[in-house]
Amino acid sequence: MFPNLNNLPVYDTTGVNERVKRFCSRSIKKSSKVEGLKLAMSMIDLTTLEGKDTKGKVEQLCYKAMHPHDVLKDIPKVAAVCVYPSYVGVAKKALKGSNIQVASVATAFPSGQSNLEVKLNDTKFAVDQGADEIDMVISRGAFLAGDYQFVFDEIASIKEACGKAHLKVILETGELDTLDNVRKASEIAMYAGADFIKTSTGKIQPAATMQVTYVMLDAIKDFYLKTGKMIGMKPAGGISNSKLALQYLVMLNEVLGEKWMNKNYFRFGASSLLNDVLMQLVKAETGLYQSPNYFSKD
Amino acid sequence: MSRLDIHKTYKLYIGGKFPRTESGRYYAVKNKQGSLIANMCLASRKDFRNAVVIARKAQTSWGNASALNKGQILYRIAEMLESRKEQFIAELITQGEEAAKAKNEVDLAIDRLVYYAGWSDKYQQIFSAVNPVASSHFNFSNLEPVGVVAIVAPEEQSLLGLISMIAPAIVGGNSIIVLASESKPLTAISFAEVLNSSDVPAGVVNILTGKRAELTSQMASHMDVNTIVYCGKDAAVIKNINELASNNLKRTIFYKKNDWTSEESQSPYFIEKMQEVKTTWHPTEI
């Protein structure tokens, strides 16, 4: 069902900035910080999306996902490993028996500039290789040109091609210019069948910001109140330190509440965040500020 | 019409910028008569932690800069300091130094920078070696910077002491975080302005002001610091530094003297102490 885009709330940038600033002023220390860090860690989609990726690099990343830090006790594994379709098979094999999901980008990632047939094949290939989750990109060109129906239909077709795999829809907010556009794109994605909405590919600056994430969380809230369906959220790109991750969790809790505070409904798309969280956890345990030298590369 | 004097706000120097302490804390610096001369930032351990991250990032390219370039930059610092001599003399006097001693201190400080600028392309030749070995190898040793150095600067001779610590550390390609003299910190922050206008890349020298008692342990225990230099005599502190430094086997250097005016206060050995020796075994024909 195509959503009504005429009565959407309008976002005032200054107001959103002020609201976001408040999420960043919470004091989270000691044991609550440790719990928060562990929660953030369990929500990470450990990601490598580079032209220079190899089988070895992906296997190393998968090993890191399963063994983030063998000395620290009681730490969770990450939620998923996110790769290009050509490495889904490699990741699937490497993660066998670990409960860690394999996510794959698809649909002519990151630009999305191709025809539907190519995009559907891209998606089917990733699913056939065993991907549990598909991260698709929307056609920003069509969206900005006002062809919302096209964007909607495309998402719906990809959703169908996904079968059992979860669908995350990347809005690439860095290219949408305004918060109102972000809201509009969120609506289209959710009504078209997205299981998750995701901010960015990580290839465009600015990537995830708290402002756009706030608008998307707000859209998820309204969608839930209207339909009763819970949609997940995944900010991706640029979230590289623990403090920022905790601030996102504060925002999640205060906008959507506790029901969303788990990896089924919230993910961080990140690569360097994991090591920073680990460094903070070791700091909490030993009292010593840590060096990246003592942590495995991701 | 009379006008109000404009007083300088002394802040920290981190990553080529002058931020206030993230903690928002200050401490009062007084002269011998007990009147207030400035409110200084009371840096917290988080300021130090942030500075280490920045110093680490800056070290790679600074360590790879050519000897000529590093020497030129040190000489440039000396030039900038020379042009602001009067200000530094006045500031030392405000902090309680006698006029003649203050002038001498600034002169020596400038000369010390020039001295280490000159060593920039020479110390490697003195400390590197081709070593005789029994096997068919060409065996040679040369120096590399240790990396990130945390320095607790001398409490007295707040400018000369500070520069005697900074110059040999950076000429050797290290990046540093210095805690300035606690009781006489004004010249350190003014010197940061000199550094900032001397083409020293941002993050290579970071200067904090605050309490030794609060920060020394953090400096000694941080796992991403490669060397700690402590200027002072307190045996309990030295013991504590040695213990904490063992966590990541960081190098410890202690200077117990108070007088940095003498000839012995400058030598290439000050550079060498903050260098790591790398020895290479290169196979050769028999």
Coordinates of C-alpha atoms in Angstrom, one line a residue:
Chain A
M1 CA 0.0 0.0 0.0
F2 CA 1.5 3.3 -1.1
P3 CA 1.7 5.7 1.9
N4 CA 0.1 9.1 2.0
L5 CA 3.0 11.5 1.8
N6 CA 0.9 14.7 2.1
N7 CA 0.4 14.8 5.9
L8 CA 3.8 14.0 7.1
P9 CA 5.3 16.0 10.0
V10 CA 7.7 18.7 8.9
Y11 CA 11.1 18.8 10.6
D12 CA 12.7 22.0 11.8
T13 CA 16.5 21.6 11.8
T14 CA 17.1 23.8 14.8
G15 CA 14.5 21.8 16.8
V16 CA 16.0 18.5 15.8
N17 CA 19.5 19.7 16.7
E18 CA 18.3 20.8 20.1
R19 CA 16.6 17.5 20.7
V20 CA 19.6 15.5 19.7
K21 CA 21.9 17.6 21.9
R22 CA 19.9 16.5 24.9
F23 CA 20.5 12.8 24.1
C24 CA 24.2 13.5 24.2
S25 CA 24.2 15.0 27.7
R26 CA 23.3 11.9 29.6
S27 CA 25.9 10.7 32.1
I28 CA 26.5 7.0 31.7
K29 CA 29.2 5.7 33.9
K30 CA 30.7 2.5 35.5
S31 CA 28.5 -0.6 35.3
S32 CA 25.7 1.0 33.2
K33 CA 28.4 2.1 30.8
V34 CA 29.7 -1.5 30.6
E35 CA 26.2 -2.8 30.0
G36 CA 25.6 -0.2 27.3
L37 CA 28.8 -1.1 25.6
K38 CA 28.0 -4.8 25.6
L39 CA 24.6 -4.0 24.2
A40 CA 26.1 -1.8 21.4
M41 CA 28.6 -4.6 20.7
S42 CA 25.8 -7.2 20.2
M43 CA 24.2 -4.8 17.7
I44 CA 27.2 -4.3 15.4
D45 CA 27.1 -5.4 11.7
L46 CA 30.8 -5.8 11.3
T47 CA 31.3 -4.5 7.8
T48 CA 33.8 -4.6 5.0
L49 CA 32.7 -3.2 1.7
E50 CA 35.8 -2.4 -0.3
G51 CA 36.9 -3.0 -3.9
K52 CA 40.0 -4.5 -2.4
D53 CA 38.2 -7.1 -0.3
T54 CA 39.5 -10.7 -0.6
K55 CA 38.6 -14.1 0.6
G56 CA 41.3 -13.8 3.3
K57 CA 40.1 -10.4 4.4
V58 CA 36.5 -11.7 4.8
E59 CA 37.6 -14.8 6.6
Q60 CA 39.6 -12.6 9.0
L61 CA 36.6 -10.4 9.6
C62 CA 34.5 -13.4 10.3
Y63 CA 37.0 -14.7 12.8
K64 CA 37.0 -11.4 14.5
A65 CA 33.2 -11.5 14.7
M66 CA 33.4 -14.8 16.5
H67 CA 36.4 -14.0 18.6
P68 CA 36.3 -10.3 19.3
H69 CA 38.5 -10.6 22.4
D70 CA 39.4 -14.0 23.9
V71 CA 40.5 -12.7 27.2
L72 CA 37.5 -10.6 28.2
K73 CA 34.8 -12.6 29.8
D74 CA 31.0 -12.4 29.2
I75 CA 31.1 -10.3 26.0
P76 CA 28.6 -10.9 23.3
K77 CA 29.3 -11.7 19.7
V78 CA 28.4 -9.2 17.0
A79 CA 25.0 -9.4 15.3
A80 CA 26.2 -9.9 11.7
V81 CA 28.9 -9.6 9.2
C82 CA 28.2 -7.4 6.2
V83 CA 29.9 -8.1 2.8
Y84 CA 29.5 -7.8 -0.9
P85 CA 27.4 -10.6 -2.6
S86 CA 30.6 -12.3 -4.0
Y87 CA 31.8 -13.0 -0.4
V88 CA 28.5 -14.2 1.1
G89 CA 29.5 -17.8 0.5
V90 CA 32.9 -17.3 2.1
A91 CA 31.3 -15.6 5.1
K92 CA 28.5 -18.1 5.5
K93 CA 31.1 -20.9 5.6
A94 CA 33.4 -19.1 8.0
L95 CA 30.5 -18.3 10.4
K96 CA 28.9 -21.7 10.4
G97 CA 27.4 -22.7 13.7
S98 CA 28.0 -19.3 15.3
N99 CA 24.5 -17.7 15.1
I100 CA 26.0 -14.6 13.5
Q101 CA 24.0 -13.5 10.5
V102 CA 25.5 -12.8 7.1
A103 CA 24.3 -9.6 5.6
S104 CA 24.9 -8.7 2.0
V105 CA 24.6 -5.4 0.2
A106 CA 22.8 -5.7 -3.2
T107 CA 20.9 -3.8 -5.9
A108 CA 24.0 -2.2 -7.6
F109 CA 25.4 -1.0 -4.3
P110 CA 26.3 1.8 -3.5
S111 CA 24.8 4.0 -6.3
G112 CA 21.8 1.8 -7.3
Q113 CA 22.2 3.0 -10.8
S114 CA 21.1 0.0 -12.8
N115 CA 17.9 -1.6 -14.1
L116 CA 15.5 -3.6 -12.0
E117 CA 16.5 -6.9 -13.6
V118 CA 20.1 -6.5 -12.6
K119 CA 19.1 -5.5 -9.1
L120 CA 16.8 -8.5 -8.8
N121 CA 19.5 -10.8 -10.0
D122 CA 22.0 -9.2 -7.6
T123 CA 19.6 -9.8 -4.7
K124 CA 18.8 -13.4 -5.8
F125 CA 22.4 -14.2 -6.1
A126 CA 23.1 -13.0 -2.6
V127 CA 20.2 -14.9 -1.2
D128 CA 21.2 -18.1 -3.1
Q129 CA 24.6 -17.8 -1.6
G130 CA 23.0 -17.9 1.8
A131 CA 22.6 -14.3 2.9
D132 CA 20.3 -13.9 5.9
E133 CA 19.9 -10.2 5.4
I134 CA 19.9 -8.0 2.3
D135 CA 20.9 -4.3 2.5
M136 CA 19.5 -2.6 -0.6
V137 CA 19.9 0.9 -1.8
I138 CA 17.0 3.1 -3.0
S139 CA 17.1 5.0 -6.3
R140 CA 18.0 8.4 -5.0
G141 CA 17.8 9.9 -8.5
A142 CA 14.2 8.8 -9.0
F143 CA 13.3 9.9 -5.4
L144 CA 14.8 13.4 -5.9
A145 CA 13.0 13.7 -9.2
G146 CA 9.7 13.0 -7.4
D147 CA 9.1 9.6 -8.8
Y148 CA 8.1 8.1 -5.5
Q149 CA 6.0 5.3 -7.0
F150 CA 9.0 4.0 -8.8
V151 CA 11.1 3.9 -5.6
F152 CA 8.2 2.2 -3.8
D153 CA 7.7 -0.5 -6.5
E154 CA 11.4 -1.2 -6.7
I155 CA 11.6 -1.8 -2.9
A156 CA 8.5 -4.0 -3.1
S157 CA 10.0 -6.1 -5.9
I158 CA 13.3 -6.6 -4.1
K159 CA 11.4 -7.6 -0.9
E160 CA 9.7 -10.3 -2.9
A161 CA 13.1 -11.5 -4.3
C162 CA 14.5 -11.6 -0.7
G163 CA 12.2 -14.5 0.3
K164 CA 13.0 -15.3 3.9
A165 CA 16.0 -12.9 4.1
H166 CA 15.5 -9.7 6.1
L167 CA 15.4 -6.6 4.0
K168 CA 17.2 -3.4 5.1
V169 CA 16.6 -0.4 2.9
I170 CA 19.4 2.1 2.7
L171 CA 18.1 5.7 2.1
E172 CA 21.6 7.2 1.7
T173 CA 20.5 10.3 3.6
G174 CA 23.7 12.1 2.7
E175 CA 22.1 12.5 -0.8
L176 CA 18.6 13.4 0.3
D177 CA 19.4 16.9 1.3
T178 CA 16.6 17.6 3.8
L179 CA 15.2 16.0 6.9
D180 CA 11.7 16.1 5.3
N181 CA 13.0 14.0 2.4
V182 CA 14.5 11.5 4.9
R183 CA 11.1 11.2 6.5
K184 CA 9.4 10.8 3.1
A185 CA 11.9 8.1 2.0
S186 CA 11.4 6.3 5.4
E187 CA 7.7 6.2 4.9
I188 CA 8.0 4.8 1.3
A189 CA 10.5 2.1 2.5
M190 CA 8.4 1.0 5.5
Y191 CA 5.2 0.7 3.5
A192 CA 7.0 -1.1 0.7
G193 CA 8.0 -3.8 3.1
A194 CA 11.3 -3.0 4.6
D195 CA 12.2 -4.9 7.8
F196 CA 14.9 -2.3 8.6
I197 CA 15.6 1.2 7.4
K198 CA 19.3 2.2 7.2
T199 CA 20.9 5.6 6.9
S200 CA 23.8 5.2 4.6
T201 CA 26.1 3.2 2.4
G202 CA 29.2 4.6 4.1
K203 CA 30.4 5.7 0.7
I204 CA 28.9 9.2 0.8
Q205 CA 29.6 12.0 3.3
P206 CA 27.9 12.8 5.6
A207 CA 27.0 9.3 6.5
A208 CA 24.9 8.5 9.6
T209 CA 24.2 11.5 11.8
M210 CA 22.1 11.6 14.9
Q211 CA 19.8 14.1 13.3
V212 CA 18.7 11.9 10.4
T213 CA 18.6 8.9 12.7
Y214 CA 16.3 10.8 15.0
V215 CA 13.9 11.5 12.0
M216 CA 14.0 7.9 11.0
L217 CA 13.2 6.7 14.5
D218 CA 10.4 9.1 14.6
A219 CA 9.0 7.7 11.4
I220 CA 9.3 4.2 12.8
K221 CA 7.4 5.3 15.9
D222 CA 4.5 6.7 13.8
F223 CA 4.5 3.6 11.6
Y224 CA 4.3 1.4 14.7
L225 CA 1.4 3.4 16.2
K226 CA -0.5 3.2 12.9
T227 CA 0.1 -0.4 11.9
G228 CA 1.4 -2.1 15.0
K229 CA 4.4 -3.3 13.1
M230 CA 7.9 -2.9 14.5
I231 CA 10.6 -1.8 12.0
G232 CA 14.3 -1.9 12.8
M233 CA 16.8 0.9 12.5
K234 CA 20.4 0.8 11.3
P235 CA 22.6 3.9 11.3
A236 CA 25.8 3.2 9.3
G237 CA 29.0 5.0 8.6
G238 CA 30.9 7.3 10.8
I239 CA 30.0 5.7 14.1
S240 CA 33.5 4.8 15.2
N241 CA 33.6 5.4 18.9
S242 CA 31.9 4.1 22.0
K243 CA 30.6 7.4 23.3
L244 CA 28.8 8.1 20.1
A245 CA 27.3 4.6 20.1
L246 CA 26.0 5.1 23.6
Q247 CA 24.4 8.3 22.6
Y248 CA 22.6 6.6 19.8
L249 CA 21.3 4.0 22.3
V250 CA 20.1 6.8 24.6
M251 CA 18.2 8.2 21.6
L252 CA 16.8 4.8 20.7
N253 CA 15.5 4.3 24.2
E254 CA 14.0 7.7 24.5
V255 CA 12.3 7.7 21.1
L256 CA 11.2 4.1 20.7
G257 CA 11.7 2.5 24.1
E258 CA 13.0 -0.7 25.5
K259 CA 11.3 -3.0 23.0
W260 CA 13.7 -1.8 20.3
M261 CA 16.8 -2.2 22.5
N262 CA 18.1 -5.4 21.0
K263 CA 19.8 -6.6 17.8
N264 CA 16.5 -7.7 16.2
Y265 CA 15.5 -4.0 15.9
F266 CA 18.7 -2.0 16.0
R267 CA 22.1 -2.3 14.3
F268 CA 25.2 -0.3 14.0
G269 CA 26.9 -0.6 10.6
A270 CA 30.5 -0.1 11.5
S271 CA 34.0 -1.5 11.3
S272 CA 36.2 0.4 13.7
L273 CA 33.5 0.7 16.4
L274 CA 34.1 -2.8 17.6
N275 CA 37.7 -2.2 18.6
D276 CA 36.9 1.0 20.3
V277 CA 34.2 -0.7 22.4
L278 CA 36.6 -3.5 23.3
M279 CA 39.2 -0.9 24.3
Q280 CA 36.6 0.7 26.6
L281 CA 35.6 -2.6 28.1
V282 CA 39.2 -3.5 28.8
K283 CA 39.7 0.0 30.3
A284 CA 36.7 -0.5 32.5
E285 CA 38.2 -3.8 33.7
T286 CA 41.8 -2.8 34.2
G287 CA 41.6 1.0 34.7
L288 CA 44.3 1.5 32.1
Y289 CA 43.7 3.5 28.9
Q290 CA 44.3 1.1 26.0
S291 CA 46.3 1.1 22.8
P292 CA 45.0 -0.3 19.4
N293 CA 48.3 -2.3 19.3
Y294 CA 46.9 -4.8 21.7
F295 CA 43.7 -5.5 19.7
S296 CA 43.3 -7.6 16.6
K297 CA 42.8 -5.7 13.4
D298 CA 39.3 -5.6 11.9
Chain B
M1 CA 39.6 58.1 28.4
S2 CA 41.0 55.2 30.4
R3 CA 40.7 51.7 28.9
L4 CA 40.5 48.2 30.4
D5 CA 43.5 46.0 29.9
I6 CA 42.7 42.9 27.8
H7 CA 44.1 39.8 29.6
K8 CA 44.9 36.6 27.9
T9 CA 42.8 33.5 28.5
Y10 CA 45.3 30.6 29.0
K11 CA 43.9 27.4 27.5
L12 CA 45.4 24.0 26.6
Y13 CA 47.2 23.2 23.4
I14 CA 45.9 19.9 21.8
G15 CA 46.1 19.0 18.2
G16 CA 47.1 22.4 17.0
K17 CA 44.1 24.0 18.7
F18 CA 43.6 25.8 22.0
P19 CA 40.6 24.1 23.7
R20 CA 39.5 24.6 27.3
T21 CA 39.7 21.5 29.5
E22 CA 36.8 19.2 28.8
S23 CA 36.3 19.1 32.6
G24 CA 35.6 22.8 32.8
R25 CA 38.0 23.1 35.8
Y26 CA 40.5 25.8 36.6
Y27 CA 43.2 26.5 39.2
A28 CA 44.6 29.8 40.3
V29 CA 48.3 30.6 39.7
K30 CA 49.7 33.2 42.2
N31 CA 53.0 35.0 42.4
K32 CA 55.3 35.1 45.4
Q33 CA 53.3 37.9 47.0
G34 CA 50.2 35.8 46.8
S35 CA 48.2 37.8 44.3
L36 CA 46.5 36.1 41.3
I37 CA 48.3 36.2 38.0
A38 CA 46.2 33.8 35.9
N39 CA 43.5 31.1 36.0
M40 CA 44.9 28.1 34.2
C41 CA 43.0 25.1 32.8
L42 CA 43.1 22.2 35.2
A43 CA 43.5 19.4 32.6
S44 CA 41.7 16.1 33.3
R45 CA 42.8 12.6 32.5
K46 CA 40.3 12.7 29.6
D47 CA 42.1 15.7 28.1
F48 CA 45.3 13.6 28.3
R49 CA 43.6 10.6 26.7
N50 CA 42.3 12.8 23.9
A51 CA 45.8 14.2 23.4
V52 CA 47.3 10.8 23.2
V53 CA 44.9 9.8 20.4
I54 CA 45.8 12.9 18.5
A55 CA 49.5 12.6 19.1
R56 CA 49.4 9.0 17.9
K57 CA 47.8 10.1 14.6
A58 CA 50.3 12.9 14.1
Q59 CA 53.4 10.8 14.8
T60 CA 53.4 8.7 11.7
S61 CA 53.9 11.6 9.2
W62 CA 56.1 13.6 11.6
G63 CA 58.3 10.5 12.1
N64 CA 58.6 10.2 8.3
A65 CA 59.4 13.8 7.7
S66 CA 62.9 14.4 6.4
A67 CA 65.7 15.4 8.8
L68 CA 66.1 18.7 6.8
N69 CA 62.4 19.5 7.3
K70 CA 62.4 18.8 11.0
G71 CA 65.5 20.8 11.4
Q72 CA 64.0 23.7 9.5
I73 CA 60.9 23.6 11.7
L74 CA 62.9 23.7 14.9
Y75 CA 64.9 26.6 13.6
R76 CA 61.6 28.3 12.7
I77 CA 60.4 27.9 16.3
A78 CA 63.6 29.6 17.4
E79 CA 63.0 32.5 15.0
M80 CA 59.4 32.9 16.2
L81 CA 60.5 32.8 19.9
E82 CA 63.3 35.4 19.2
S83 CA 60.7 37.8 17.7
R84 CA 58.6 37.5 20.9
K85 CA 61.5 37.6 23.4
E86 CA 60.2 40.6 25.4
Q87 CA 56.9 39.0 26.0
F88 CA 58.5 35.9 27.4
I89 CA 60.9 37.8 29.6
A90 CA 57.9 39.8 31.0
E91 CA 56.0 36.7 31.6
L92 CA 58.8 35.0 33.4
I93 CA 59.2 38.1 35.6
T94 CA 55.4 37.9 36.4
Q95 CA 55.9 34.4 37.5
G96 CA 58.6 35.5 39.9
E97 CA 61.9 35.4 38.1
E98 CA 64.5 38.1 38.4
A99 CA 64.9 40.3 35.3
A100 CA 68.5 39.3 34.5
K101 CA 67.8 35.6 35.0
A102 CA 64.6 35.9 32.9
K103 CA 66.5 37.4 30.0
N104 CA 69.2 34.7 30.3
E105 CA 66.6 32.0 30.3
V106 CA 64.9 33.1 27.2
D107 CA 68.2 33.6 25.4
L108 CA 69.3 30.1 26.3
A109 CA 65.9 28.7 25.3
I110 CA 66.2 30.1 21.8
D111 CA 69.8 28.8 21.6
R112 CA 68.7 25.4 22.7
L113 CA 66.2 25.2 19.9
V114 CA 68.9 26.2 17.4
Y115 CA 71.2 23.6 18.9
Y116 CA 68.8 20.7 18.4
A117 CA 67.8 22.0 15.0
G118 CA 71.4 21.5 14.0
W119 CA 71.4 18.0 15.4
S120 CA 68.4 17.0 13.2
D121 CA 70.5 15.5 10.3
K122 CA 73.4 14.5 12.5
Y123 CA 72.4 12.4 15.4
Q124 CA 71.6 9.4 13.3
Q125 CA 75.2 9.3 12.0
I126 CA 76.6 9.3 15.5
F127 CA 74.4 6.6 16.9
S128 CA 74.0 4.4 13.9
A129 CA 76.6 1.7 13.3
V130 CA 77.7 -1.1 10.9
N131 CA 78.3 -4.0 13.2
P132 CA 80.9 -6.7 12.7
V133 CA 79.3 -10.1 12.8
A134 CA 80.7 -13.6 12.3
S135 CA 78.2 -14.8 9.7
S136 CA 77.8 -13.7 6.1
H137 CA 75.5 -10.8 6.9
F138 CA 75.7 -7.1 6.5
N139 CA 74.6 -6.0 9.9
F140 CA 73.6 -2.4 10.7
S141 CA 71.8 -0.6 13.5
N142 CA 69.9 2.7 13.2
L143 CA 67.5 4.8 15.2
E144 CA 63.8 5.1 15.0
P145 CA 61.5 7.3 17.2
V146 CA 59.9 5.5 20.1
G147 CA 56.5 7.0 19.1
V148 CA 54.4 8.9 21.6
V149 CA 56.2 10.4 24.6
A150 CA 54.5 11.8 27.7
I151 CA 56.6 14.4 29.6
V152 CA 56.2 15.9 33.0
A153 CA 58.2 19.1 32.5
P154 CA 60.5 20.7 35.0
E155 CA 58.8 22.7 37.7
E156 CA 61.4 25.5 37.8
Q157 CA 62.8 27.3 34.8
S158 CA 59.4 26.8 33.2
L159 CA 60.4 27.9 29.7
L160 CA 64.0 26.7 29.4
G161 CA 63.1 23.4 31.1
L162 CA 60.1 22.9 28.9
I163 CA 62.1 23.5 25.7
S164 CA 64.9 21.3 26.9
M165 CA 62.3 18.5 27.0
I166 CA 60.4 19.3 23.8
A167 CA 63.2 20.0 21.4
P168 CA 65.1 16.6 21.6
A169 CA 61.9 14.7 21.7
I170 CA 60.4 16.1 18.5
V171 CA 63.7 16.5 16.6
G172 CA 63.9 12.7 16.9
G173 CA 60.4 12.3 15.2
N174 CA 58.3 11.6 18.3
S175 CA 55.0 13.3 19.1
I176 CA 54.6 14.4 22.6
I177 CA 52.2 15.4 25.4
V178 CA 53.8 17.7 27.9
L179 CA 52.4 18.6 31.3
A180 CA 53.7 22.2 32.0
S181 CA 55.1 23.4 35.3
E182 CA 52.3 23.4 37.7
S183 CA 53.2 26.6 39.6
K184 CA 54.6 28.5 36.5
P185 CA 52.6 27.5 33.5
L186 CA 52.0 30.8 31.7
T187 CA 55.1 30.6 29.5
A188 CA 54.2 27.1 28.4
I189 CA 50.9 28.2 26.8
S190 CA 52.5 31.3 25.3
F191 CA 55.1 28.9 23.8
A192 CA 52.3 26.9 22.3
E193 CA 51.4 30.0 20.4
V194 CA 54.9 30.1 19.0
L195 CA 54.7 26.4 18.1
N196 CA 51.4 27.1 16.4
S197 CA 52.9 29.7 14.1
S198 CA 56.0 27.7 13.3
D199 CA 54.8 25.0 10.9
V200 CA 55.0 22.3 13.6
P201 CA 52.2 19.9 12.4
A202 CA 49.1 19.8 14.5
G203 CA 49.3 17.1 17.2
V204 CA 53.1 16.7 17.3
V205 CA 53.3 18.9 20.4
N206 CA 50.4 18.9 22.9
I207 CA 50.7 21.0 26.1
L208 CA 48.5 20.5 29.1
T209 CA 48.4 22.5 32.3
G210 CA 47.2 21.0 35.6
K211 CA 48.2 19.1 38.7
R212 CA 51.1 16.6 38.6
A213 CA 49.4 14.6 41.3
E214 CA 46.4 14.0 39.1
L215 CA 48.0 13.3 35.8
T216 CA 51.4 11.6 36.4
S217 CA 49.8 8.2 37.0
Q218 CA 47.7 8.4 33.9
M219 CA 50.7 9.3 31.8
A220 CA 52.6 6.4 33.3
S221 CA 49.9 3.8 32.8
H222 CA 48.5 4.7 29.4
M223 CA 49.0 1.7 27.1
D224 CA 49.4 3.8 24.0
V225 CA 52.3 5.9 25.4
N226 CA 55.8 4.6 24.5
T227 CA 57.9 6.6 26.9
I228 CA 57.4 8.7 30.0
V229 CA 59.8 11.4 31.0
Y230 CA 59.5 12.7 34.6
C231 CA 61.4 15.8 35.8
G232 CA 61.4 15.8 39.6
K233 CA 62.9 14.1 42.7
D234 CA 59.9 12.6 44.5
A235 CA 61.0 9.0 45.1
A236 CA 57.5 7.8 45.7
V237 CA 56.3 9.2 42.4
I238 CA 59.3 7.7 40.6
K239 CA 58.5 4.3 42.1
N240 CA 54.9 4.6 41.1
I241 CA 55.8 5.6 37.5
N242 CA 58.1 2.6 37.2
E243 CA 55.4 0.2 38.4
L244 CA 52.7 1.6 36.1
A245 CA 55.0 1.9 33.1
S246 CA 55.7 -1.9 33.4
N247 CA 52.2 -2.5 32.1
N248 CA 53.2 -2.0 28.5
L249 CA 57.0 -1.9 29.1
K250 CA 57.2 1.8 28.3
R251 CA 60.5 3.4 28.7
T252 CA 61.0 5.6 31.7
I253 CA 63.4 8.6 31.8
F254 CA 63.9 10.6 35.0
Y255 CA 65.7 13.9 35.3
K256 CA 66.3 15.0 38.9
K257 CA 68.3 18.2 38.3
N258 CA 66.8 21.7 38.7
D259 CA 69.3 23.7 36.7
W260 CA 68.8 23.6 32.9
T261 CA 71.2 26.4 32.1
S262 CA 74.4 24.4 32.1
E263 CA 76.3 23.0 29.1
E264 CA 75.4 19.5 30.2
S265 CA 71.7 20.3 29.8
Q266 CA 71.9 19.8 26.1
S267 CA 73.5 16.9 24.2
P268 CA 72.6 14.4 21.4
Y269 CA 72.1 11.9 24.2
F270 CA 68.8 13.6 25.1
I271 CA 67.6 12.7 21.6
E272 CA 69.0 9.2 21.7
K273 CA 67.2 8.4 24.9
M274 CA 63.9 8.7 23.1
Q275 CA 65.0 6.5 20.1
E276 CA 64.6 2.8 19.5
V277 CA 67.5 1.0 17.9
K278 CA 66.7 -1.2 15.0
T279 CA 69.2 -3.7 13.9
T280 CA 69.0 -5.3 10.4
W281 CA 70.7 -8.5 9.3
H282 CA 71.1 -8.4 5.6
P283 CA 72.4 -11.5 3.9
T284 CA 75.5 -11.1 1.8
E285 CA 77.7 -13.3 -0.4
I286 CA 80.5 -15.1 1.4

